[in-house]
């Protein structure tokens, strides 16, 4: 049956999997596992966590096989892995290095992905626009202009501690208002 995997499309394999074919599931696993793991590892360099994340994505794929409406499986799997990594890291908070890696990690340039990123970016920009004026100014200087806290403090004639407080407040507000999508949208839309 392994030879069939080269002749069957993802759509055909998904259909076979929906009918309970373990072989079709194994083929999809073999086809994408290594790339999904490498993708997760680029974002969050922890072997065990990344293996668990990819395994969770495949378990979910199998468990949801009957309800799954996927037109582009590869994109779906990569989005699912990215979501699971972000979900895991959200509990831990992103380090600056992880955010940079996440934003530099290539992703599908399909029209659906571009639209999704644009929607996230618009949502985030809308929430940033609603921040208190000084908080918004400090946050944008930090995240868009990439100024250090000390540079912002000097430019705006504020204490470094005040700058840190504004950034912390902005992050809390945005995290709460975007219902957990803040870290994804920050990484994908604002910090690119």
Coordinates of C-alpha atoms in Angstrom, one line a residue:
X1 CA 0.0 0.0 0.0
X2 CA 3.0 2.3 0.4
X3 CA 3.4 2.6 -3.3
X4 CA -0.2 3.8 -3.5
X5 CA 0.7 6.9 -1.4
X6 CA 2.5 8.3 -4.4
X7 CA -0.6 8.0 -6.6
X8 CA -3.2 9.0 -4.1
X9 CA -3.8 12.7 -3.4
X10 CA -4.2 14.1 0.1
X11 CA -7.9 14.4 -0.7
X12 CA -8.2 10.7 -1.6
X13 CA -6.2 9.7 1.5
X14 CA -8.5 11.9 3.7
X15 CA -11.5 10.2 2.2
X16 CA -10.1 6.8 2.8
X17 CA -9.2 7.8 6.4
X18 CA -12.7 9.0 7.0
X19 CA -13.8 5.5 6.1
X20 CA -11.5 4.2 8.8
X21 CA -8.4 3.3 6.8
X22 CA -5.5 3.1 9.1
X23 CA -3.2 2.7 6.1
X24 CA -4.3 6.1 4.7
X25 CA -3.7 7.7 8.0
X26 CA -0.2 6.2 8.2
X27 CA 0.5 7.5 4.8
X28 CA -0.5 11.0 5.7
X29 CA 1.6 10.6 8.9
X30 CA 4.6 9.5 7.0
X31 CA 4.2 12.2 4.3
X32 CA 4.1 15.1 6.7
X33 CA 5.4 14.1 10.1
X34 CA 9.1 15.1 9.6
X35 CA 8.2 18.5 8.0
X36 CA 5.7 19.3 10.7
X37 CA 8.2 18.4 13.4
X38 CA 10.9 20.5 11.8
X39 CA 8.4 23.4 11.5
X40 CA 7.5 23.1 15.2
X41 CA 11.1 22.8 16.2
X42 CA 12.0 26.1 14.3
X43 CA 9.5 27.9 16.5
X44 CA 10.1 26.1 19.8
X45 CA 13.4 24.3 20.0
X46 CA 12.4 21.5 22.4
X47 CA 12.4 18.0 21.0
X48 CA 10.0 16.5 23.4
X49 CA 7.5 19.3 23.2
X50 CA 7.6 19.4 19.4
X51 CA 7.1 15.7 19.2
X52 CA 4.1 15.9 21.5
X53 CA 2.7 18.8 19.5
X54 CA 2.9 16.9 16.2
X55 CA 1.5 13.8 17.8
X56 CA -1.4 15.8 19.2
X57 CA -2.2 17.3 15.8
X58 CA -2.3 13.8 14.2
X59 CA -4.4 12.4 17.1
X60 CA -6.8 15.3 16.6
X61 CA -6.9 14.6 12.8
X62 CA -7.8 11.0 13.4
X63 CA -10.4 11.8 16.1
X64 CA -12.0 14.5 14.0
X65 CA -11.8 12.6 10.7
X66 CA -15.6 12.4 10.2
X67 CA -16.3 16.0 10.8
X68 CA -13.2 17.4 9.1
X69 CA -13.8 19.7 6.1
X70 CA -10.4 20.4 4.8
X71 CA -9.7 21.6 1.2
X72 CA -5.9 21.9 1.6
X73 CA -4.5 19.3 4.1
X74 CA -0.9 20.5 4.1
X75 CA -1.9 24.1 5.1
X76 CA -4.3 22.8 7.7
X77 CA -1.6 20.6 9.3
X78 CA 0.9 23.4 9.4
X79 CA -1.7 25.8 10.9
X80 CA -2.6 23.2 13.5
X81 CA 1.0 22.7 14.5
X82 CA 1.6 26.5 14.7
X83 CA -1.6 26.8 16.8
X84 CA -0.5 24.1 19.2
X85 CA 3.0 25.6 19.6
X86 CA 1.5 29.0 20.3
X87 CA -1.0 27.4 22.7
X88 CA 1.9 25.7 24.5
X89 CA 4.1 28.8 24.6
X90 CA 1.2 31.1 25.6
X91 CA 1.2 29.4 29.0
X92 CA 4.9 30.2 29.3
X93 CA 5.0 33.6 27.6
X94 CA 7.1 34.2 24.5
X95 CA 10.7 35.3 24.8
X96 CA 11.9 37.9 22.4
X97 CA 13.9 35.2 20.6
X98 CA 10.9 32.9 20.2
X99 CA 8.9 35.7 18.7
X100 CA 11.7 36.5 16.3
X101 CA 11.9 32.8 15.2
X102 CA 8.2 32.6 14.9
X103 CA 8.0 35.6 12.6
X104 CA 10.9 34.4 10.5
X105 CA 9.4 30.9 10.1
X106 CA 8.1 30.6 6.6
X107 CA 4.5 29.6 6.1
X108 CA 2.2 28.9 3.2
X109 CA 1.5 31.8 0.9
X110 CA -1.8 30.5 -0.2
X111 CA -4.6 33.0 -0.6
X112 CA -6.3 31.6 2.5
X113 CA -3.2 32.1 4.6
X114 CA -2.7 35.6 3.4
X115 CA -6.3 36.5 4.1
X116 CA -6.0 34.9 7.6
X117 CA -2.9 36.9 8.4
X118 CA -4.5 40.1 7.1
X119 CA -7.6 39.5 9.3
X120 CA -5.3 38.9 12.3
X121 CA -3.3 42.0 11.5
X122 CA -6.5 44.1 11.2
X123 CA -7.9 42.7 14.5
X124 CA -4.6 43.6 16.3
X125 CA -4.3 47.0 14.7
X126 CA -7.9 47.8 15.8
X127 CA -7.1 46.7 19.4
X128 CA -3.9 48.7 19.4
X129 CA -5.8 51.8 18.2
X130 CA -8.0 51.5 21.3
X131 CA -5.1 51.6 23.8
X132 CA -4.7 54.7 25.9
X133 CA -2.7 57.3 23.8
X134 CA 0.6 57.2 25.8
X135 CA 0.4 53.4 26.2
X136 CA -0.2 53.1 22.4
X137 CA 2.7 55.4 21.6
X138 CA 5.1 53.5 23.8
X139 CA 3.9 50.1 22.6
X140 CA 4.3 51.1 18.9
X141 CA 7.8 52.5 19.4
X142 CA 8.7 49.3 21.1
X143 CA 7.2 46.8 18.7
X144 CA 7.1 48.6 15.4
X145 CA 10.1 50.9 15.6
X146 CA 12.1 48.3 17.7
X147 CA 13.4 50.9 20.1
X148 CA 14.7 49.7 23.4
X149 CA 12.9 50.8 26.6
X150 CA 15.7 53.2 27.4
X151 CA 15.5 54.8 23.9
X152 CA 11.7 55.2 24.3
X153 CA 12.2 56.7 27.8
X154 CA 14.7 59.2 26.4
X155 CA 12.6 60.1 23.3
X156 CA 9.4 60.6 25.3
X157 CA 11.0 62.0 28.4
X158 CA 9.7 59.2 30.6
X159 CA 11.4 57.0 33.1
X160 CA 12.4 53.6 31.9
X161 CA 10.1 52.0 34.5
X162 CA 7.1 54.0 33.1
X163 CA 7.9 52.7 29.7
X164 CA 8.0 49.1 31.0
X165 CA 4.7 49.6 32.7
X166 CA 3.1 51.0 29.5
X167 CA 4.4 48.0 27.5
X168 CA 3.2 45.5 30.1
X169 CA -0.2 47.2 30.3
X170 CA -0.5 47.1 26.5
X171 CA 0.4 43.4 26.4
X172 CA -2.2 42.6 29.1
X173 CA -4.9 44.6 27.4
X174 CA -4.2 43.1 24.0
X175 CA -4.0 39.6 25.3
X176 CA -7.4 39.9 27.0
X177 CA -9.1 41.7 24.1
X178 CA -8.0 39.3 21.4
X179 CA -9.1 36.2 23.3
X180 CA -5.8 34.4 23.1
X181 CA -5.1 35.3 19.5
X182 CA -2.8 38.1 20.6
X183 CA 0.4 36.1 20.5
X184 CA -0.4 34.6 17.1
X185 CA -1.3 37.9 15.6
X186 CA 1.7 39.7 17.2
X187 CA 4.0 37.2 15.8
X188 CA 2.5 36.9 12.3
X189 CA 1.3 40.4 11.7
X190 CA 3.0 43.1 13.7
X191 CA 6.5 41.9 14.3
X192 CA 7.2 40.8 10.7

